[in-house]
């Protein structure tokens, strides 16, 4: 199937090269799954990626939770991710002023040199997006920012008025790839999608085939319902990496997400 047929209006409306790249990979793998690779050893990360790479379209990392991190091991990990056709998304949740965010793209982890996408809060104002873009620009690379418009955790402070302002500012900025929405609440997600329109991505954590409450205030909704409500990518962590058979779990999430996309555009 052509990506334009699978993605419908999103294919023509979301014109950023990174969005097109994601939609193409998702189409080839028939998977709208981003693996939240929340393992804290390099060996665990390699093992996970090897098992689930064919079933997922992107890889989300938290570079600062790895116990035995080294630049060499991380370089090899990112190379393997690129070879598995995965966009690399560092979920750093930047929140500082523009110039500091730019500097934080460098430092020991040098996020600007290997990430394709990063998350940011817009709490400090829109210059953070320019700061992050300057970070990629400093090493001759391009990337996209996912702004947190909603969160999946209970009691979070991203209230509807805040969400509305994030969407207003984010949709107008070329450096913004899209938004993080709350995958655990399809109704909230549908509201977010109508505010965002068709031109930007919405990626959603808080998704699990076992709907309900997770650890420490996490909440989970159904993957297919999230896609039907307007999500373009389901971010799945423990549903895959804590499964007895991560490859089979990843395939099940891929199928649930792909079914949702075909139904949404059918
Ligand atoms: O609102 C949010 C935003 C994010 S990016 N809620 C989240 O859970 N996340 C991330 O998604 C979180 O940092 C974690 O890496 C992943 C969810 O993991 P799971 O194990 O609950 O599926």
XYZ file of C-alpha atoms and ligand atoms in Angstrom, residues 34-38 60-62 65 89 91-93 119 121 148 150-153 156 158 180-183 203-208 214-215 218-220 235-242 253, ligand 1:
68
model
C 7.354 3.909 19.039
C 9.188 1.702 21.502
C 9.876 3.443 24.816
C 13.191 1.674 25.412
C 13.256 2.190 29.171
C 12.304 6.554 22.245
C 15.188 6.838 24.670
C 15.933 8.322 28.081
C 18.748 6.495 32.903
C 13.601 10.171 19.740
C 12.559 12.063 25.493
C 14.550 14.704 27.348
C 11.558 16.949 28.123
C 10.429 16.402 23.615
C 7.665 21.622 27.507
C 4.026 18.234 25.475
C -1.037 16.786 27.326
C 0.374 14.136 29.643
C -0.733 10.648 30.571
C 0.018 10.845 34.296
C -0.746 16.569 35.735
C -1.331 20.616 31.642
C 2.549 14.618 22.788
C -1.076 13.820 23.606
C -2.627 11.690 26.302
C -3.128 8.200 24.902
C 2.221 10.916 19.417
C 0.720 9.281 22.481
C 2.127 7.506 25.535
C -0.166 5.997 28.150
C -1.141 3.115 25.895
C -1.339 -0.555 26.802
C -0.111 1.675 35.752
C 2.742 2.257 38.176
C 0.561 6.266 34.952
C -2.757 5.653 33.156
C -3.340 3.405 30.132
C 4.447 5.147 22.454
C 4.680 1.826 24.274
C 7.153 1.005 27.025
C 6.398 -1.646 29.624
C 3.716 -3.247 27.415
C 6.655 -4.391 25.268
C 9.851 -4.370 27.329
C 8.298 -6.062 30.358
C 0.847 -3.459 19.347
O 2.746 12.151 29.375
C 3.647 11.360 29.161
C 4.702 11.676 28.290
C 5.672 10.717 28.021
S 6.822 11.082 26.812
N 3.639 10.115 29.725
C 4.602 9.188 29.480
O 4.487 8.071 30.010
N 5.658 9.483 28.645
C 6.761 8.515 28.408
O 6.235 7.363 27.777
C 7.481 8.016 29.679
O 8.617 8.816 29.922
C 7.832 6.565 29.342
O 9.104 6.500 28.726
C 6.789 6.145 28.308
C 5.658 5.303 28.845
O 6.091 4.064 29.287
P 5.095 2.892 29.766
O 6.008 1.862 30.342
O 4.158 3.471 30.776
O 4.388 2.417 28.502
